[in-house]
């Protein structure tokens, strides 16, 4: 995160003696990105963060990925997937994946195990429900419409807190996720033209301390020897001598944070604005955008829905999470749907959408888009909830 935060107790100077009331030294840990050349935070543990007592390979639920062949636009119906009986980490149902990003959907009704993703940052979008995201940095209370960014290797777990399960679209990167660079000053402050800023961002407010011995943490980590479709990742079950939620204080620029999509202020114009105005995050070889309810194009002759377009270097994934999506009406797209419009296919509004949109002043739509610069494979659970008729909805005619 671009700005500095300090939580709990930290000593006046870095790397100096800092003692607990009983006289023992706290254990300092610097968690930082890109060697020592990017954002970091300095944490103070009650116990050694290095003290593990067991390490065993762990087999997460298996998933496979297959190329999008034959090349087709796809419609995945996430709400047709099995719901409930799972947690927000091991219950992820993988939909789409490439070397840079893995996209999954999960309906969680129970606390997850403690988990560390050592492969990259995660961006979780809460479609509905509420949860406590407990991390070594403190707690984030999250709910419908929240994006939650968990930096690489932060140990955390997700505890659903509502009557209904929490529904999450999970985006796992192979690298770091942050605000688009063009919205930040050279020193990292959000600029005036950014659609969101520091006041919209929530971070942990106080330390989270838990007691316990021999505490299990599932680690997803880099591995060239990962199995077929694993994306080069493997899992290990570490057992820590003491509970990893033992940080009495930390400060720095690296921490988990949340931001609600309703705080994303849309950029509008007289004529149709291109998707980059909706960009919310950037990751390695992908972007995440937010389509939020907004006043639409107000030139007297404007056509408010998108023109047909072919972004030749991207696969485009849109998760429809609220309202009505005008350009897709008549295609079968509904709440919880995901459209996949791959490179090599020109996409655009469904028939009739252009005429219907003329004169409309406001779109009540809510969607999260992930554009990837490398092709996405389809995962088993994505194919399991595919509406195979979608590809023919522009022509109205399927092959014989
Ligand atoms: Fe598009």
XYZ file of C-alpha atoms and ligand atoms in Angstrom:
401
model
C 0.000 0.000 0.000
C 1.405 3.403 -0.858
C 1.221 5.038 2.531
C 2.702 4.584 5.961
C 0.815 2.998 8.830
C 1.802 2.234 12.411
C -0.209 -0.136 14.610
C 0.359 -1.227 18.206
C 3.668 -0.782 19.999
C 6.879 -0.128 18.112
C 10.161 1.229 19.518
C 11.346 4.748 18.795
C 14.222 3.527 16.568
C 14.343 0.614 14.144
C 16.535 -2.358 15.004
C 16.995 -1.419 18.641
C 16.210 -3.326 21.830
C 12.463 -3.598 22.349
C 11.377 -5.630 25.349
C 8.154 -7.159 26.618
C 7.048 -6.272 30.194
C 8.770 -9.453 31.426
C 12.088 -8.237 30.017
C 12.289 -10.594 27.038
C 13.259 -9.116 23.695
C 10.586 -9.028 21.036
C 11.639 -10.703 17.777
C 11.880 -8.237 14.909
C 10.820 -9.283 11.399
C 11.194 -7.162 8.278
C 8.682 -8.286 5.646
C 9.545 -6.590 2.359
C 9.083 -6.864 -1.381
C 11.579 -6.912 -4.248
C 14.605 -7.628 -2.156
C 15.092 -4.589 0.033
C 14.107 -2.236 -2.795
C 10.365 -1.793 -2.340
C 7.671 -1.499 0.326
C 8.179 -3.234 3.641
C 6.925 -3.367 7.194
C 8.748 -4.071 10.423
C 6.909 -6.398 12.803
C 7.571 -7.199 16.466
C 6.745 -10.762 17.513
C 6.386 -12.196 20.990
C 7.953 -15.415 19.677
C 10.436 -16.326 16.971
C 8.657 -16.159 13.594
C 11.188 -18.746 12.404
C 10.304 -21.496 14.887
C 8.633 -24.338 13.026
C 8.363 -27.838 14.446
C 7.069 -29.732 11.414
C 6.830 -29.418 7.625
C 4.936 -31.830 5.402
C 3.719 -31.704 1.836
C 0.040 -30.946 1.623
C -2.330 -31.874 -1.192
C -4.978 -29.205 -1.693
C -8.149 -30.151 -3.561
C -6.990 -31.059 -7.073
C -7.789 -28.955 -10.091
C -6.824 -29.077 -13.740
C -6.672 -26.457 -16.433
C -7.205 -26.842 -20.160
C -6.676 -24.315 -22.961
C -9.658 -22.363 -24.325
C -9.893 -24.551 -27.427
C -11.726 -24.216 -29.692
C -11.421 -20.503 -29.021
C -14.824 -19.262 -27.867
C -16.348 -16.591 -25.675
C -17.488 -18.292 -22.497
C -20.151 -17.745 -19.882
C -19.551 -19.273 -16.454
C -22.418 -19.376 -13.961
C -20.725 -19.293 -10.582
C -24.009 -19.510 -8.701
C -24.563 -22.963 -10.195
C -21.458 -24.265 -8.415
C -21.865 -26.178 -5.174
C -22.356 -23.750 -2.328
C -21.478 -24.118 1.312
C -19.599 -26.699 3.282
C -16.281 -25.064 2.621
C -13.888 -22.358 3.710
C -12.485 -19.384 1.830
C -9.059 -20.929 1.261
C -9.307 -24.672 0.624
C -12.827 -24.396 -0.807
C -11.802 -22.224 -3.762
C -13.301 -23.505 -6.987
C -10.836 -22.648 -9.725
C -12.369 -21.179 -12.851
C -9.624 -19.598 -14.934
C -5.849 -19.578 -14.733
C -2.620 -18.708 -16.476
C 0.950 -18.272 -15.299
C 0.208 -14.807 -13.911
C -3.140 -15.187 -12.219
C -5.611 -17.728 -10.886
C -9.291 -16.812 -10.560
C -11.597 -18.820 -8.336
C -14.966 -18.578 -6.627
C -15.832 -19.750 -3.167
C -18.888 -19.861 -0.939
C -17.551 -20.103 2.607
C -19.571 -20.913 5.699
C -16.792 -21.839 8.119
C -13.442 -20.464 9.282
C -10.537 -21.228 6.992
C -7.250 -22.711 8.153
C -4.380 -20.303 8.689
C -2.872 -19.745 5.272
C 0.079 -18.061 3.631
C 0.288 -17.493 -0.117
C 3.999 -17.252 -0.837
C 3.432 -17.134 -4.610
C 1.928 -13.665 -4.795
C -0.627 -11.169 -3.571
C -4.300 -12.032 -3.400
C -7.211 -9.745 -4.165
C -10.480 -11.064 -2.746
C -13.737 -9.498 -3.881
C -16.620 -10.076 -1.470
C -19.733 -10.579 -3.572
C -21.932 -10.927 -0.494
C -21.790 -11.760 3.191
C -19.488 -10.603 5.947
C -16.229 -11.915 7.371
C -13.330 -11.153 9.654
C -10.066 -11.404 7.808
C -7.641 -12.181 10.614
C -4.003 -11.529 9.788
C -0.682 -11.263 11.551
C -1.049 -7.478 11.060
C -4.498 -7.296 12.674
C -8.115 -7.691 11.599
C -10.068 -6.401 8.623
C -13.845 -6.585 8.978
C -15.148 -6.980 5.455
C -18.513 -7.185 3.752
C -20.359 -6.971 0.479
C -18.461 -5.025 -2.165
C -15.110 -5.057 -0.402
C -11.876 -5.711 -2.190
C -9.317 -7.165 0.205
C -5.669 -7.115 -0.839
C -3.478 -9.560 1.072
C 0.211 -9.132 0.285
C 2.410 -12.114 -0.461
C 3.206 -14.310 2.526
C 0.986 -12.534 5.047
C -0.445 -15.280 7.259
C -4.211 -14.950 7.438
C -7.524 -16.723 7.726
C -11.089 -15.845 6.784
C -13.832 -16.244 9.385
C -17.394 -15.792 8.072
C -19.400 -13.697 10.536
C -22.903 -13.508 9.103
C -25.878 -15.840 8.957
C -25.339 -16.305 5.244
C -22.104 -17.691 3.836
C -19.581 -15.274 2.390
C -19.224 -15.393 -1.387
C -15.805 -14.440 -2.698
C -14.174 -14.054 -6.087
C -10.493 -14.706 -5.432
C -7.747 -13.396 -7.690
C -4.347 -14.884 -6.894
C -1.413 -13.183 -8.586
C 2.076 -14.379 -9.304
C 3.504 -11.117 -7.999
C 2.164 -7.942 -6.448
C -1.204 -6.171 -6.736
C -1.589 -2.452 -6.096
C -3.277 0.734 -7.246
C -2.546 1.756 -10.849
C 0.768 3.611 -10.970
C -0.695 6.483 -12.971
C -2.905 7.377 -9.990
C 0.064 7.746 -7.644
C 2.577 10.534 -7.145
C 6.270 9.659 -7.336
C 6.151 9.311 -3.550
C 3.027 7.172 -3.567
C 0.194 9.571 -2.708
C -3.059 9.139 -4.612
C -3.372 11.949 -7.162
C -6.421 14.171 -7.626
C -7.632 12.296 -10.728
C -7.585 8.930 -8.956
C -11.056 7.375 -8.550
C -10.199 6.462 -4.946
C -7.774 7.708 -2.349
C -6.321 7.157 1.112
C -9.585 7.992 2.903
C -11.257 5.074 1.136
C -8.644 2.541 2.225
C -8.941 0.566 5.457
C -6.041 -1.158 7.171
C -5.742 -3.082 10.440
C -6.276 -0.739 13.392
C -4.790 -2.731 16.256
C -2.716 -5.870 16.822
C -4.330 -9.294 16.859
C -2.808 -11.525 19.508
C -3.597 -15.209 19.877
C -2.097 -17.854 22.105
C -1.367 -21.378 21.021
C 1.325 -23.942 20.462
C 1.941 -26.230 17.500
C -0.207 -24.179 15.159
C -0.722 -25.323 11.587
C -0.314 -22.961 8.624
C -0.950 -24.043 5.023
C 1.574 -22.479 2.675
C 1.053 -22.185 -1.062
C 4.501 -21.627 -2.536
C 6.498 -21.519 -5.718
C 7.521 -24.867 -7.139
C 8.641 -25.714 -10.616
C 7.762 -29.317 -9.886
C 4.084 -28.637 -9.222
C 1.691 -31.207 -10.690
C -0.242 -30.853 -13.956
C -2.285 -27.674 -13.922
C -0.825 -26.573 -10.636
C 0.508 -23.409 -12.226
C 3.908 -24.131 -10.773
C 2.731 -23.972 -7.181
C 2.852 -26.523 -4.399
C 1.555 -26.614 -0.830
C 3.260 -27.366 2.452
C 1.801 -27.703 5.921
C 4.029 -25.916 8.416
C 3.517 -26.290 12.125
C 4.682 -23.281 14.147
C 5.860 -23.683 17.706
C 3.728 -20.670 18.666
C 0.695 -19.022 17.182
C 1.809 -16.691 14.358
C -0.684 -14.044 15.498
C 1.792 -12.742 18.065
C 2.674 -9.309 16.645
C 2.473 -6.579 19.282
C 3.132 -3.801 16.790
C 4.313 -3.034 13.286
C 4.876 -0.109 11.013
C 5.533 0.411 7.335
C 3.902 0.498 3.937
C 3.220 -3.209 3.506
C 0.012 -4.575 5.035
C -3.344 -6.079 4.106
C -5.978 -3.527 3.224
C -9.579 -3.267 2.105
C -11.470 -0.893 -0.103
C -15.178 -0.955 -0.952
C -16.258 -0.847 -4.571
C -18.936 1.723 -3.646
C -16.076 4.123 -2.843
C -14.786 3.879 -6.398
C -15.817 7.182 -8.003
C -16.597 6.558 -11.666
C -15.024 8.709 -14.349
C -17.686 9.634 -16.919
C -17.773 11.710 -20.091
C -19.916 13.029 -22.932
C -18.810 10.086 -25.042
C -18.158 6.485 -24.081
C -15.158 6.178 -21.793
C -12.724 3.319 -22.445
C -12.224 0.576 -19.834
C -8.987 2.036 -18.377
C -11.129 4.654 -16.566
C -12.512 1.770 -14.527
C -9.089 0.413 -13.564
C -8.790 -0.187 -9.841
C -5.662 -2.345 -9.451
C -2.692 -3.457 -11.456
C -0.943 -6.777 -11.140
C 1.785 -8.532 -13.098
C 0.355 -8.955 -16.614
C -3.227 -8.205 -15.572
C -5.483 -5.393 -14.380
C -8.633 -5.340 -12.236
C -11.391 -2.825 -13.040
C -14.652 -1.818 -11.334
C -17.816 -1.018 -13.273
C -20.020 0.855 -10.825
C -23.441 2.538 -11.016
C -22.934 5.822 -12.851
C -24.335 8.586 -14.969
C -23.613 7.610 -18.545
C -22.465 9.394 -21.662
C -24.266 12.698 -22.081
C -23.423 13.935 -25.596
C -26.829 14.488 -27.299
C -26.004 11.756 -29.831
C -24.171 9.454 -27.404
C -24.427 5.668 -27.461
C -23.884 4.717 -23.819
C -23.054 1.011 -24.250
C -19.586 -0.025 -25.464
C -18.781 -0.252 -29.148
C -17.675 -3.630 -30.489
C -14.061 -3.959 -29.587
C -11.116 -6.269 -29.832
C -8.412 -5.673 -27.303
C -5.991 -7.859 -29.210
C -3.545 -8.427 -26.355
C -6.013 -9.329 -23.591
C -8.392 -11.982 -22.398
C -11.241 -10.136 -20.687
C -13.088 -11.601 -17.706
C -16.112 -9.822 -16.236
C -17.818 -10.908 -13.023
C -21.359 -9.512 -12.866
C -22.078 -8.752 -9.257
C -25.031 -6.387 -9.127
C -27.629 -4.333 -10.979
C -28.354 -4.820 -14.641
C -25.658 -5.031 -17.222
C -27.248 -3.265 -20.214
C -24.828 -4.408 -22.890
C -25.326 -8.088 -22.009
C -29.130 -8.149 -21.730
C -30.559 -11.171 -23.553
C -27.367 -13.224 -23.299
C -28.236 -15.252 -20.221
C -25.794 -13.221 -18.108
C -27.137 -12.861 -14.585
C -25.957 -12.162 -11.046
C -22.826 -14.227 -10.399
C -22.108 -14.758 -14.086
C -18.645 -14.468 -15.550
C -18.053 -13.692 -19.213
C -14.738 -14.580 -20.817
C -13.992 -12.729 -24.039
C -10.622 -13.976 -25.243
C -8.075 -12.383 -27.521
C -8.865 -13.554 -31.055
C -12.586 -12.817 -30.690
C -14.229 -9.419 -31.238
C -16.857 -8.774 -28.587
C -19.542 -6.191 -28.097
C -23.090 -5.541 -26.916
C -25.779 -8.131 -27.487
C -28.165 -7.486 -30.406
C -30.584 -4.668 -29.616
C -28.529 -3.283 -26.730
C -27.242 -0.282 -28.695
C -30.717 0.909 -29.671
C -32.086 0.295 -26.180
C -29.298 2.303 -24.570
C -29.798 5.491 -26.582
C -31.187 8.211 -24.338
C -30.482 6.273 -21.130
C -28.886 8.515 -18.509
C -27.840 6.082 -15.775
C -26.547 2.521 -15.623
C -27.216 0.587 -12.458
C -24.484 -1.986 -13.010
C -21.841 -3.470 -10.801
C -19.115 -5.664 -12.201
C -15.501 -6.581 -11.580
C -13.269 -7.078 -14.603
C -9.948 -8.877 -14.824
C -8.032 -8.348 -18.075
C -5.076 -10.654 -18.518
C -2.314 -10.146 -21.018
C -1.588 -13.842 -21.398
C -4.257 -16.369 -22.439
C -6.408 -17.884 -19.738
C -6.959 -21.607 -19.459
C -10.293 -22.975 -18.281
C -10.293 -24.967 -15.064
C -12.497 -27.970 -14.320
C -14.904 -26.052 -12.146
C -15.179 -23.265 -14.711
C -16.181 -25.785 -17.354
C -18.598 -27.417 -14.899
C -20.651 -24.222 -14.660
C -20.371 -23.123 -18.295
C -23.421 -22.031 -20.265
C -22.284 -23.409 -23.617
C -24.949 -21.517 -25.587
C -23.335 -18.142 -24.845
C -20.982 -18.126 -27.842
C -23.913 -18.022 -30.260
C -25.992 -15.325 -28.579
C -24.860 -12.562 -30.963
C -25.880 -14.517 -34.101
C -28.809 -16.320 -32.540
C -27.764 -19.508 -34.324
C -25.762 -22.432 -32.976
C -23.862 -24.918 -35.131
C -25.830 -27.938 -36.330
Fe -14.656 -5.557 -23.449
